mmCIF file of C-alpha atoms in Angstrom:
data_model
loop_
_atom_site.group_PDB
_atom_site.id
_atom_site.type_symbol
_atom_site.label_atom_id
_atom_site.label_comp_id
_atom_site.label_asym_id
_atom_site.label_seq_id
_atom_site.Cartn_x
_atom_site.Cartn_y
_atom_site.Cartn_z
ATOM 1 C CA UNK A 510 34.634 -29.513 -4.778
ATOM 2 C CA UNK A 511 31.887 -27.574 -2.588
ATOM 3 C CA UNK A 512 32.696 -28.562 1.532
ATOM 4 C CA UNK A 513 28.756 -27.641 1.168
ATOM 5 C CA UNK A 514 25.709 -29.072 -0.734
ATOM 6 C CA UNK A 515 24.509 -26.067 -2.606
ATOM 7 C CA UNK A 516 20.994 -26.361 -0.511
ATOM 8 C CA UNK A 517 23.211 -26.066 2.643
ATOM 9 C CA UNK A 518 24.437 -22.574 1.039
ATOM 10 C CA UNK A 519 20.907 -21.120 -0.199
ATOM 11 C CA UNK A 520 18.377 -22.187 2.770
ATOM 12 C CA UNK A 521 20.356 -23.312 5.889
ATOM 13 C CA UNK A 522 22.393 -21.040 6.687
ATOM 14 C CA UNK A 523 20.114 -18.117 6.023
ATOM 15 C CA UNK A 524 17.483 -20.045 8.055
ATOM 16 C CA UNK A 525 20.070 -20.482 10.877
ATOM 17 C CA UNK A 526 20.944 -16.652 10.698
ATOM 18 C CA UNK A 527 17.088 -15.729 11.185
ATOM 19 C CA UNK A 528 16.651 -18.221 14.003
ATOM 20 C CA UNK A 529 19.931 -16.633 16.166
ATOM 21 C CA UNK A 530 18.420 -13.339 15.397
ATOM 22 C CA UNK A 531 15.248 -14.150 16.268
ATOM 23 C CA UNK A 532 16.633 -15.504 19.448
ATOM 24 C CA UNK A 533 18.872 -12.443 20.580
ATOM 25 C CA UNK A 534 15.424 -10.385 19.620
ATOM 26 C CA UNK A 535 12.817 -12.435 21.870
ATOM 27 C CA UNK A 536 15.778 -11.853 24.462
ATOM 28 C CA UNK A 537 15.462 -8.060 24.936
ATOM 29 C CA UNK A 538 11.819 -8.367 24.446
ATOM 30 C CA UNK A 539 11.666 -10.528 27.825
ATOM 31 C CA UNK A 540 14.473 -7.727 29.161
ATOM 32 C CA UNK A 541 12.189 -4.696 28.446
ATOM 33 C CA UNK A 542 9.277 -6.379 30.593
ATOM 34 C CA UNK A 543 7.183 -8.439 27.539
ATOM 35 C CA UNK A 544 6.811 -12.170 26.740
ATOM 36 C CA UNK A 545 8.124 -12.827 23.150
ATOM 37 C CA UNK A 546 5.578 -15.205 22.081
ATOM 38 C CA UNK A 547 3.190 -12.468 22.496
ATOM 39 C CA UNK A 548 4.777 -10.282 20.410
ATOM 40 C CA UNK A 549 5.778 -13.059 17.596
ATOM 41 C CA UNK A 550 1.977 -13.643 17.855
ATOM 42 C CA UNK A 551 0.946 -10.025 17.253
ATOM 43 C CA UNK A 552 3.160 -9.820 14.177
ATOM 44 C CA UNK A 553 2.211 -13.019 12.713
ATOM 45 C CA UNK A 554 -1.520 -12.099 12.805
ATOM 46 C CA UNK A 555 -0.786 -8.317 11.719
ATOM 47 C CA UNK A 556 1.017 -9.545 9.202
ATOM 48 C CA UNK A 557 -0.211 -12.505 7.575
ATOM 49 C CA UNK A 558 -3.508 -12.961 9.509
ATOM 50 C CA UNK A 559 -5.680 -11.076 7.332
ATOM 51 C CA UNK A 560 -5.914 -9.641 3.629
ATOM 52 C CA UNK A 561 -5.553 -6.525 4.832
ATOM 53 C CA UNK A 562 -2.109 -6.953 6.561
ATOM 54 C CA UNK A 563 -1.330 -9.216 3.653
ATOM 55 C CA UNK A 564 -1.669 -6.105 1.672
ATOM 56 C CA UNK A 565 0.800 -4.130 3.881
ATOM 57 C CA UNK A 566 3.628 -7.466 3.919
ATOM 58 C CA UNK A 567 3.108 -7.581 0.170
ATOM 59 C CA UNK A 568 3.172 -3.795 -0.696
ATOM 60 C CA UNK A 569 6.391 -3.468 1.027
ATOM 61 C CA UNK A 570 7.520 -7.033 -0.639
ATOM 62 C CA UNK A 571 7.232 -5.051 -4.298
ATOM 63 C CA UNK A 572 9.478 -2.306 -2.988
ATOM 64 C CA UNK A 573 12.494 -4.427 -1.557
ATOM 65 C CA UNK A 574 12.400 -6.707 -4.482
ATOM 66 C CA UNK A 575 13.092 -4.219 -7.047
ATOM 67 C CA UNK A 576 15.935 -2.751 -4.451
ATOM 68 C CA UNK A 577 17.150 -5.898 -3.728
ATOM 69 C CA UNK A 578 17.547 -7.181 -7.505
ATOM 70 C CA UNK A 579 19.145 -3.892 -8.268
ATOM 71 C CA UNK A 580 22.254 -4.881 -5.782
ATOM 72 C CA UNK A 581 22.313 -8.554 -6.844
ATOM 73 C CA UNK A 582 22.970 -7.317 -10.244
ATOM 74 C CA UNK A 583 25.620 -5.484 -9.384
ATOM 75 C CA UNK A 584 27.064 -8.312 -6.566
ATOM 76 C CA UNK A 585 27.591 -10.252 -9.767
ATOM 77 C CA UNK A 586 29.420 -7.815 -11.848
ATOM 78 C CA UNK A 587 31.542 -7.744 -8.270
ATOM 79 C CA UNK A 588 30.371 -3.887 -7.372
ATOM 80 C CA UNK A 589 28.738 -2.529 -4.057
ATOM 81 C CA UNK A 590 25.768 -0.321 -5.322
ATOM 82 C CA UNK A 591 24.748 1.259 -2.205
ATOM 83 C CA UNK A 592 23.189 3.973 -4.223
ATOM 84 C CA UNK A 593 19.678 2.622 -4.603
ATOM 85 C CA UNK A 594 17.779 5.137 -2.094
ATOM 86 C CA UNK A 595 19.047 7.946 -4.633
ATOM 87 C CA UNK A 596 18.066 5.690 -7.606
ATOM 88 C CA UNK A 597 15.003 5.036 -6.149
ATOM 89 C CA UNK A 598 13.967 8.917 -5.777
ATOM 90 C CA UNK A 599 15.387 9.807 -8.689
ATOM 91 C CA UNK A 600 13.500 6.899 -10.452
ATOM 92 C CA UNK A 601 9.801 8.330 -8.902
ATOM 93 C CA UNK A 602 10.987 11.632 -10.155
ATOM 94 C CA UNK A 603 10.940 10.286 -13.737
ATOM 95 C CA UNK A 604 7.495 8.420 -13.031
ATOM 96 C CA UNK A 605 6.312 11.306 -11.606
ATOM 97 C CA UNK A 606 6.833 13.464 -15.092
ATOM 98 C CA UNK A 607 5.563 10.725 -16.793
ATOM 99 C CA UNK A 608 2.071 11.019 -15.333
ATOM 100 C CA UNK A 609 1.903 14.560 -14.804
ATOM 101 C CA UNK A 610 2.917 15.483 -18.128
ATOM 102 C CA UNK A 611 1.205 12.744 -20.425
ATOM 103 C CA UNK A 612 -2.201 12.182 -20.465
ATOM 104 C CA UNK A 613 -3.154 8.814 -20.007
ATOM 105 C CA UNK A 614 -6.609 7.314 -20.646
ATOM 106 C CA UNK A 615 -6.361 4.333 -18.893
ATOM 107 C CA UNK A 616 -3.528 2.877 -16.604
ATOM 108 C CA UNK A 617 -2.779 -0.034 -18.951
ATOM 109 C CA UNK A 618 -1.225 2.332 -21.446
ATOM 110 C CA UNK A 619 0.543 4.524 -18.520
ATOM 111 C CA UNK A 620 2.074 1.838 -16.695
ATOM 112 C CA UNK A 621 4.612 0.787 -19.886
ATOM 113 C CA UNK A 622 5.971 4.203 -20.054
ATOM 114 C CA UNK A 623 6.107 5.110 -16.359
ATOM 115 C CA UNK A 624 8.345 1.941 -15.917
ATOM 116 C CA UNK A 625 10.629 3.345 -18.797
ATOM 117 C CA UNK A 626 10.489 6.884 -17.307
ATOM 118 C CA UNK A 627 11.019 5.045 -13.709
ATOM 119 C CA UNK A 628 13.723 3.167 -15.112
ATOM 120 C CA UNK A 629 15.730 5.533 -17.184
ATOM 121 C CA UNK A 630 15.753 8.257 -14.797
ATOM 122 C CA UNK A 631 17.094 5.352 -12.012
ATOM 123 C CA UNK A 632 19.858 4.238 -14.813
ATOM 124 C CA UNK A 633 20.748 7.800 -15.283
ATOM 125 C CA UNK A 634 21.659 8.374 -12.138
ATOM 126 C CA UNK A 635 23.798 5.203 -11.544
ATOM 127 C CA UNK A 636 25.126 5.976 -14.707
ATOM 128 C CA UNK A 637 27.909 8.741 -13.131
ATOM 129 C CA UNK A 638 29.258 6.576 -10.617
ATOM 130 C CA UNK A 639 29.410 3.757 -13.067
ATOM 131 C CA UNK A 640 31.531 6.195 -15.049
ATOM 132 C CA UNK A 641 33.854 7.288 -12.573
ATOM 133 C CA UNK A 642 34.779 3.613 -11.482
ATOM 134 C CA UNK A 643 34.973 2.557 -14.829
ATOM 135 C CA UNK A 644 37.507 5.407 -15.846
ATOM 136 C CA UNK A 645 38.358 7.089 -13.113
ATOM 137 C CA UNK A 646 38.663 4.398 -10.436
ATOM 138 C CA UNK A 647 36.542 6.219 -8.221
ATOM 139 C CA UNK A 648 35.299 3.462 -5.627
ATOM 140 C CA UNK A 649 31.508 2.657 -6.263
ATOM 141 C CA UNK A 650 30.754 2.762 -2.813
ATOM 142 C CA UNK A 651 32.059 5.836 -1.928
ATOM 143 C CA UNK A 652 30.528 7.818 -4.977
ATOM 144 C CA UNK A 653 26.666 6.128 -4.809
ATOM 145 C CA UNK A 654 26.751 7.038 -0.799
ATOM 146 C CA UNK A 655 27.758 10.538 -1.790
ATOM 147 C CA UNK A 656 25.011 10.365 -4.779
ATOM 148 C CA UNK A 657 22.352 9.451 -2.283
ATOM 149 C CA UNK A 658 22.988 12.976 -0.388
ATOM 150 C CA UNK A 659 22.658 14.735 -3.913
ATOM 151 C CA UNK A 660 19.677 13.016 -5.026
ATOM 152 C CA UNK A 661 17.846 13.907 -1.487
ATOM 153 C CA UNK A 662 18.947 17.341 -2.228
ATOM 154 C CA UNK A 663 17.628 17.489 -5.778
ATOM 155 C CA UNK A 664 14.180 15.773 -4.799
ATOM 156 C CA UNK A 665 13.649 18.772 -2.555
ATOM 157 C CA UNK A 666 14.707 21.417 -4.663
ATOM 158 C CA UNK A 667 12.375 19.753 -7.507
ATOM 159 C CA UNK A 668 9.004 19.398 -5.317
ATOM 160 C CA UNK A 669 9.555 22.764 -3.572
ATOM 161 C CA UNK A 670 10.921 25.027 -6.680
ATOM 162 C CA UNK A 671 9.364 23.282 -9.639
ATOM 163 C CA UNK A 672 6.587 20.835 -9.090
ATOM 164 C CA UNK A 673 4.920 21.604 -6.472
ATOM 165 C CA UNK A 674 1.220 23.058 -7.164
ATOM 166 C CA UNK A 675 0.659 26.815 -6.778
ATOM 167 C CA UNK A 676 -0.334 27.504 -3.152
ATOM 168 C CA UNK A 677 0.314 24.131 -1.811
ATOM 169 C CA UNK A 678 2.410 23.982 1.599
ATOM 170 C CA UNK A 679 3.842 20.230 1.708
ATOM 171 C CA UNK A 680 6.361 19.976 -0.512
ATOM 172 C CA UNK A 681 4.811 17.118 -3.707
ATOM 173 C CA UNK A 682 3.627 16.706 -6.874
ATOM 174 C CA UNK A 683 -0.177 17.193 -7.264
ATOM 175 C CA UNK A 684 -2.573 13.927 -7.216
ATOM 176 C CA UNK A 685 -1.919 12.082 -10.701
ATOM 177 C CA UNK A 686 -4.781 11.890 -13.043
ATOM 178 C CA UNK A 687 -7.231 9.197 -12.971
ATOM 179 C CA UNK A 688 -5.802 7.797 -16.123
ATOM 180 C CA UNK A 689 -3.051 6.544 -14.188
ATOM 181 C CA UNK A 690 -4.137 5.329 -11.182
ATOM 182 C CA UNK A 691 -2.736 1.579 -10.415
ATOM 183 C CA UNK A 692 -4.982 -1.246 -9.463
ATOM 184 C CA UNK A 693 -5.095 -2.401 -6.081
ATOM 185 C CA UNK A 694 -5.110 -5.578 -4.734
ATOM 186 C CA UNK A 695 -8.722 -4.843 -3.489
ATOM 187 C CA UNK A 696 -10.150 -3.968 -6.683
ATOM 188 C CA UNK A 697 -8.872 -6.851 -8.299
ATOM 189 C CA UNK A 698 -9.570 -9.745 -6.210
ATOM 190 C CA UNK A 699 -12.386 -8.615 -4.016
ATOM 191 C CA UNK A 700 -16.068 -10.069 -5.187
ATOM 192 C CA UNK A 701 -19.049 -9.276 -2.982
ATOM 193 C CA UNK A 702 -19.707 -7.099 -0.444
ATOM 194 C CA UNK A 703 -16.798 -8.315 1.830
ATOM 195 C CA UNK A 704 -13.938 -7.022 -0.136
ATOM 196 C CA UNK A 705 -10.091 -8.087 0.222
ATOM 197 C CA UNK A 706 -7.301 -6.147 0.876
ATOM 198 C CA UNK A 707 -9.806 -2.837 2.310
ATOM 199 C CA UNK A 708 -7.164 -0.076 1.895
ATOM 200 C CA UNK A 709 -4.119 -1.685 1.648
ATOM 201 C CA UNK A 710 -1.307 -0.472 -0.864
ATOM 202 C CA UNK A 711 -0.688 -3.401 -2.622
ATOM 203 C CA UNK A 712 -1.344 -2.831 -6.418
ATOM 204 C CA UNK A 713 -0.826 -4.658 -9.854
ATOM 205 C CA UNK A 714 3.649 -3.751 -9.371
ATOM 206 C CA UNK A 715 3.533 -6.392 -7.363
ATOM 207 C CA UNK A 716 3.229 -8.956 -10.175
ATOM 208 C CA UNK A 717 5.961 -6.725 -12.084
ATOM 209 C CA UNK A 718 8.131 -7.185 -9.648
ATOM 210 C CA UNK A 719 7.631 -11.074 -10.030
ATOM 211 C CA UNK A 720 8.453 -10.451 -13.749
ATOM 212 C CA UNK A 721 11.617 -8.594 -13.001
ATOM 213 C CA UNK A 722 12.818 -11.700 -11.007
ATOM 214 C CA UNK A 723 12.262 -14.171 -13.932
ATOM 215 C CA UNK A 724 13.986 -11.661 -16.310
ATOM 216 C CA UNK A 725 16.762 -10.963 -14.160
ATOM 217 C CA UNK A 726 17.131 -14.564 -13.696
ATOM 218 C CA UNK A 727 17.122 -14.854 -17.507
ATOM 219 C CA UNK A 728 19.403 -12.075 -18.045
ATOM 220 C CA UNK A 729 21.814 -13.419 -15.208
ATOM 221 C CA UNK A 730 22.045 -17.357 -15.671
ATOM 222 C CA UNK A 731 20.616 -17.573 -19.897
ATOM 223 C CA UNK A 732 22.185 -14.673 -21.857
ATOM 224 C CA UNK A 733 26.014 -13.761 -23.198
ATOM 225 C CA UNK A 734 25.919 -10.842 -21.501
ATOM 226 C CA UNK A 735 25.041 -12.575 -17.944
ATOM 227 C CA UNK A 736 28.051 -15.052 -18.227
ATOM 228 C CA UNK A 737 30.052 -12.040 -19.229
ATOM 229 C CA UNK A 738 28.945 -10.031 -15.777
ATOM 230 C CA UNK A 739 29.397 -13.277 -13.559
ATOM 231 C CA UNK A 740 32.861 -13.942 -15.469
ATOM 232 C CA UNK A 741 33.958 -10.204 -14.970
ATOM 233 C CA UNK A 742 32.654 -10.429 -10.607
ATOM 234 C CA UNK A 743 34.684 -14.229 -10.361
ATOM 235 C CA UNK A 744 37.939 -12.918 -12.160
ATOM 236 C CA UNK A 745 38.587 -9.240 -13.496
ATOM 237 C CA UNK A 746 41.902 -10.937 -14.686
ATOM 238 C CA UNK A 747 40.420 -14.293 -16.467
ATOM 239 C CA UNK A 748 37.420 -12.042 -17.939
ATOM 240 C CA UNK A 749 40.198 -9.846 -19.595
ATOM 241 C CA UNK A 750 41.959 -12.888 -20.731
ATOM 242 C CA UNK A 751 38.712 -13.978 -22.250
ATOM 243 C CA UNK A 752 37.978 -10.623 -23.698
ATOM 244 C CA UNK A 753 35.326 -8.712 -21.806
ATOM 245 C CA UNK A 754 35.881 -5.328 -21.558
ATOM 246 C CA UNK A 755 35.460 -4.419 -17.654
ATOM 247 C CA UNK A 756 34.531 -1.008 -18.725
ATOM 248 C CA UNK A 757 31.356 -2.009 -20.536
ATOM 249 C CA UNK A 758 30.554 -4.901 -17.417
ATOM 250 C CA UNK A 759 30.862 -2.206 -15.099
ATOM 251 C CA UNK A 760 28.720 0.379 -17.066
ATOM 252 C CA UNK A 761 25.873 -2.145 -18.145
ATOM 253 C CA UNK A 762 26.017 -3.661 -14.717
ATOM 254 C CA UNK A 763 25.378 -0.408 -13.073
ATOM 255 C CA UNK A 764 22.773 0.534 -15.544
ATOM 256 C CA UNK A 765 20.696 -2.285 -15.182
ATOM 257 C CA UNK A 766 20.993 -2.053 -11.356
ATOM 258 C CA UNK A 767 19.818 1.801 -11.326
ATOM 259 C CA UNK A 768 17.332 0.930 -13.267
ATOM 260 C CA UNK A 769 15.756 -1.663 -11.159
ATOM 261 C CA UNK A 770 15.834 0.469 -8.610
ATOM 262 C CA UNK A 771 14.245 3.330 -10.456
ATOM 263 C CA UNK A 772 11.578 0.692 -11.128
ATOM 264 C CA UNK A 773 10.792 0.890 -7.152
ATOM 265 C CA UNK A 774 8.883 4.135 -7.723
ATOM 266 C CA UNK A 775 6.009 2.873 -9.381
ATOM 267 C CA UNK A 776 4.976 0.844 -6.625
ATOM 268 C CA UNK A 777 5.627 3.290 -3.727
ATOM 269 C CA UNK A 778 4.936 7.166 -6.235
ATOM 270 C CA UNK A 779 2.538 5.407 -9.094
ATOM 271 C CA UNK A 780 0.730 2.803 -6.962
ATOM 272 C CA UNK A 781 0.091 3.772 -3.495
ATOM 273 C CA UNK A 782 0.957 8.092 -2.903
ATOM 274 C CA UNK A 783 -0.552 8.513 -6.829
ATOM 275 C CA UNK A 784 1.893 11.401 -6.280
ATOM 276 C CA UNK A 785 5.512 12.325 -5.809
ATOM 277 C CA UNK A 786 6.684 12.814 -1.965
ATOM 278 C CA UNK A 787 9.639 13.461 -0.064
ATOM 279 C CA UNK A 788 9.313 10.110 1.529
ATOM 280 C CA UNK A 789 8.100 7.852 -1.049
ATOM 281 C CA UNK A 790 11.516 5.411 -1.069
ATOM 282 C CA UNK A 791 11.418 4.954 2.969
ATOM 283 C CA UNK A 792 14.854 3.534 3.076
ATOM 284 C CA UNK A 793 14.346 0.362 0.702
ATOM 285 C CA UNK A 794 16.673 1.307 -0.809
ATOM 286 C CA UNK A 795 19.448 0.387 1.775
ATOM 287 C CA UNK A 796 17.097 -2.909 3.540
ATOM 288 C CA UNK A 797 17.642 -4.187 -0.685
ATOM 289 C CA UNK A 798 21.368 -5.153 0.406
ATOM 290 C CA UNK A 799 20.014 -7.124 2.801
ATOM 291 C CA UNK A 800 17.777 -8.307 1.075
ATOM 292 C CA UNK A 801 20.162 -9.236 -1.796
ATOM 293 C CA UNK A 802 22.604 -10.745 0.961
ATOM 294 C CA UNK A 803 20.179 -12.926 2.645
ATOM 295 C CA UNK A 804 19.088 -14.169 -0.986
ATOM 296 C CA UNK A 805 22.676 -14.974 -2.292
ATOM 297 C CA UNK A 806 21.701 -12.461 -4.870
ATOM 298 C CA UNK A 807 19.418 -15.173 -6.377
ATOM 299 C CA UNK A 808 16.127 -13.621 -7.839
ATOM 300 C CA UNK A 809 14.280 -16.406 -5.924
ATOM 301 C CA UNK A 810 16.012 -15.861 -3.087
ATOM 302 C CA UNK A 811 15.568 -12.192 -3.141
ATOM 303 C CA UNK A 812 11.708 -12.916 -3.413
ATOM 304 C CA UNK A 813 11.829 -14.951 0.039
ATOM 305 C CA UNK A 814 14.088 -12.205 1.534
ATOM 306 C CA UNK A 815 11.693 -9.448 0.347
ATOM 307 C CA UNK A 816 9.047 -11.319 1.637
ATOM 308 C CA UNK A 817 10.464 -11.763 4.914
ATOM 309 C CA UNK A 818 11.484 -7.737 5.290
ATOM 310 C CA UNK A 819 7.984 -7.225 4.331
ATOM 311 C CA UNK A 820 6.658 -9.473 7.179
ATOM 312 C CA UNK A 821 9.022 -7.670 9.354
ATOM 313 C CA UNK A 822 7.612 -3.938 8.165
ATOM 314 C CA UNK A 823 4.271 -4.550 8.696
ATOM 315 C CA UNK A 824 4.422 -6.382 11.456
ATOM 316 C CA UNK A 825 6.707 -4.545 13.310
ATOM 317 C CA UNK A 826 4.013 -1.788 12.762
ATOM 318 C CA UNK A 827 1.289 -3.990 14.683
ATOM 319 C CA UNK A 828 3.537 -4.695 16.872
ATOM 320 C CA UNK A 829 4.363 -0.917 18.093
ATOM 321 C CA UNK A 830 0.378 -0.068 17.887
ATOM 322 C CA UNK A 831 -0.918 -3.427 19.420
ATOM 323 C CA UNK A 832 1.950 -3.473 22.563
ATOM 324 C CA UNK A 833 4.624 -1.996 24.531
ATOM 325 C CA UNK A 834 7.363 -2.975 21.946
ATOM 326 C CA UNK A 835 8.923 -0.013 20.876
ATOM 327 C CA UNK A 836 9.072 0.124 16.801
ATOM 328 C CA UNK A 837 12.781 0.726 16.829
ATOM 329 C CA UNK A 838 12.848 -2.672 18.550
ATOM 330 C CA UNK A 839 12.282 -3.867 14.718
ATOM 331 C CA UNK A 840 15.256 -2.390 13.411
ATOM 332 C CA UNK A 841 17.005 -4.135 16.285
ATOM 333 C CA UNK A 842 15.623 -7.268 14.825
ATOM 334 C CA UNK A 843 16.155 -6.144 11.146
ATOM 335 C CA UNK A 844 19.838 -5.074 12.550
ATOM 336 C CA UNK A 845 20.261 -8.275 13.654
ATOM 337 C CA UNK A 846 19.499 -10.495 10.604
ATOM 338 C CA UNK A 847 21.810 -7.761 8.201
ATOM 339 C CA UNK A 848 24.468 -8.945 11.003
ATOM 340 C CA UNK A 849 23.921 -12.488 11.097
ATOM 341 C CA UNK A 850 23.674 -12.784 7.076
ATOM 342 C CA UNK A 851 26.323 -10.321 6.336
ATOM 343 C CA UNK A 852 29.150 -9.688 8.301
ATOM 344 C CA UNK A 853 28.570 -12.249 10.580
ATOM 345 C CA UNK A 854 27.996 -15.183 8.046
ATOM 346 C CA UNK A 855 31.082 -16.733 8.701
ATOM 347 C CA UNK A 856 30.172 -17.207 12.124
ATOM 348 C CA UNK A 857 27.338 -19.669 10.824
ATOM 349 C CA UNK A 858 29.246 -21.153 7.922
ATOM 350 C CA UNK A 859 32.546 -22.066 9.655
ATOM 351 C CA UNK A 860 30.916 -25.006 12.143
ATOM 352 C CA UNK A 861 28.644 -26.178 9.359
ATOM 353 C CA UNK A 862 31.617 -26.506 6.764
ATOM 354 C CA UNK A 863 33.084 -28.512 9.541
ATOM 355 C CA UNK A 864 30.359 -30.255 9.962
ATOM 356 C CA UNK A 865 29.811 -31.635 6.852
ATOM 357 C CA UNK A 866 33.254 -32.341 6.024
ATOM 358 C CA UNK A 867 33.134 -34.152 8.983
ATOM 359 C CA UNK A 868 30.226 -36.526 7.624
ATOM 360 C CA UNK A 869 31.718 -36.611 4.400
ATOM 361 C CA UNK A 870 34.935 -37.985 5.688
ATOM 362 C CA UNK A 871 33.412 -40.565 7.849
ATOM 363 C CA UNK A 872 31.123 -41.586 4.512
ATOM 364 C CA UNK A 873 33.761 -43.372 3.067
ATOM 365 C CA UNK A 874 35.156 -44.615 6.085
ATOM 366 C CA UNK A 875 31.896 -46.440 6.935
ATOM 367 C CA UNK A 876 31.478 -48.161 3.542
ATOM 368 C CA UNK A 877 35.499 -49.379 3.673
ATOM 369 C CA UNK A 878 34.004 -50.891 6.907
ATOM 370 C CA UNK A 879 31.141 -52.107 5.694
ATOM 371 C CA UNK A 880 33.250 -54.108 2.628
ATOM 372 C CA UNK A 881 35.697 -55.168 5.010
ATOM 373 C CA UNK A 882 32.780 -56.907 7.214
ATOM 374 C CA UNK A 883 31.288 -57.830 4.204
ATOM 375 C CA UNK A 884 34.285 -60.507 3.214
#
């Protein structure tokens, strides 16, 4: 029997994580010389506070949940993909073929095969490390680290040797055609002349993304092969009892993780640059592990975690341009919840276990009392 209620597990000790890191944070803000409400102020307005900085939180949101699913997948199949930067650029590399290379006439028809171009080349890539732990016993984490070098190396080679345009100097794509231009948030929900969203990112992957959490939800917790992948993370020995073949977990596992985070690129390449750049993944890749950790690799979980990192982006941006609050200070704080929700979880889980084996001890105790009163 759980020491813990299950809600205990999924909200409080997360929540309790964020509020100590929190804390620590609005500690060196009052050390470097600024008041923390201020600055929790400042990011809560730039932020949430308008549709334009809701367009920012939720633009980055899309990115980390496709990054984040990608290593929940593979938490359950018991594997440490921290390959999902390379993924990722390897992933806009086959969006970016996709719309240079196919003419589109409209963006509904480009946006199916872009996601299997996004997703193939993202599987692909995860594909080789998947192999070498499968046969080899090569140590995933080791080999999709060392995978993230060579797929920054390959990006650069690609835009500077082969894609870029003739005579261009920054090293990307050219501009996709119009055919395959994304919606954004402000040209589908803005009506009159005060339009939502003015020039934020945030485009019609966002809702994808939402889709990718039902179906990895689906996938994980309603299919054969989901029980298979949980069975095959709980027990390597029980699943081979049972007859799942860790060769095919780990390979399918890995596949459908690289190709989530393949998936990333249409957001960040597709939706917002409308070209391949060096930059396009910004490191979501390696805030999805958070982001996977914080959500006990949960789709819904990962959508609150996302949602929070995206909060944390955007408003750590208004906080560096609005105040004296350096922006690394936000990887401090970003630092700080990784800790708290990772390494240090025990930390947080220990005295609550305690806790509530306390209470459910004295539970029984009080009702023998109460009986014993009673006659």
């Amino acid at each position: 029997m759980d020491v813990m209620p299950k809600w205990a597990d999924a909200l409080l000790i997360p929540l309790i994580s964020i509020m100590i890191a929190f804390a620590i944070s609005a500690g060196v803000i009052v050390a470097i010389g600024e008041d923390p409400m201020v600055a929790l102020n400042t990011m809560v307005t730039g932020a949430l506070g308008s549709s334009y900085g809701w367009g920012y939180t939720l633009y980055y949101t899309t990115n980390f949940i496709f990054t984040g699913l990608a290593v929940a997948v593979a938490f359950h199949a018991r594997m440490f993909n921290i390959g999902g930067e390379g993924q990722a650029m390897l992933g806009g590399v086959g969006v970016a073929l996709v719309c240079l290379f196919i003419p589109f006439p409209h963006w509904l028809l480009a946006l199916p095969v872009a996601l299997i171009g996004g997703a193939l080349f993202g599987a692909a890539w995860a594909a080789i490390p998947a192999y070498l732990q499968a046969k080899r016993g090569s140590h995933i984490v080791i080999t999709t680290i060392m995978f993230n070098f060579i797929a920054g190396s390959l990006l650069v080679f690609l835009l500077v040797e082969v894609l870029k345009p003739a005579g261009a100097m920054d090293p990307a794509t050219a501009k996709f055609p119009e055919g395959t231009h994304l919606p954004t948030f402000q040209d589908m929900f803005s009506f009159g002349e005060a339009p939502l969203f003015r020039g934020a990112p945030a485009n019609v992957t966002f809702f994808v993304a939402l889709l990718a959490c039902f179906a990895v939800w689906l996938l994980i917790w309603r299919t054969r092969l989901g029980y298979a992948i949980r069975a095959y993370g709980h027990s390597e020995p029980a699943a081979l009892y049972a007859g799942i073949s860790p060769t095919k977990i780990i390979m399918i596992a890995m596949l459908i993780s690289g190709g989530l985070s393949g998936l990333m690129a249409i957001n960040a390449v597709m939706g917002e640059a409308e070209r391949l750049v060096l930059n396009s993944v910004e490191g979501a890749g390696f805030i999805g592990i958070a982001v996977a950790l914080m959500g006990r690799s949960h789709p819904f979980g990962v959508l609150l975690a996302a949602l929070l990192f995206g909060f944390l982006y955007q408003g750590g941006a208004e906080l560096s341009l609005w105040t004296n609050v350096p922006r690394e200070l936000i990887v401090v704080i970003q630092a700080l919840v990784i800790l708290f929700t990772g390494a240090l979880d025990n930390m947080v889980r220990m005295p609550l276990e305690k806790l509530f084996l306390m209470f459910r001890r004295k539970a029984p105790e009080a009702a023998t009392t109460a009986a014993k009163a009673a006659e």
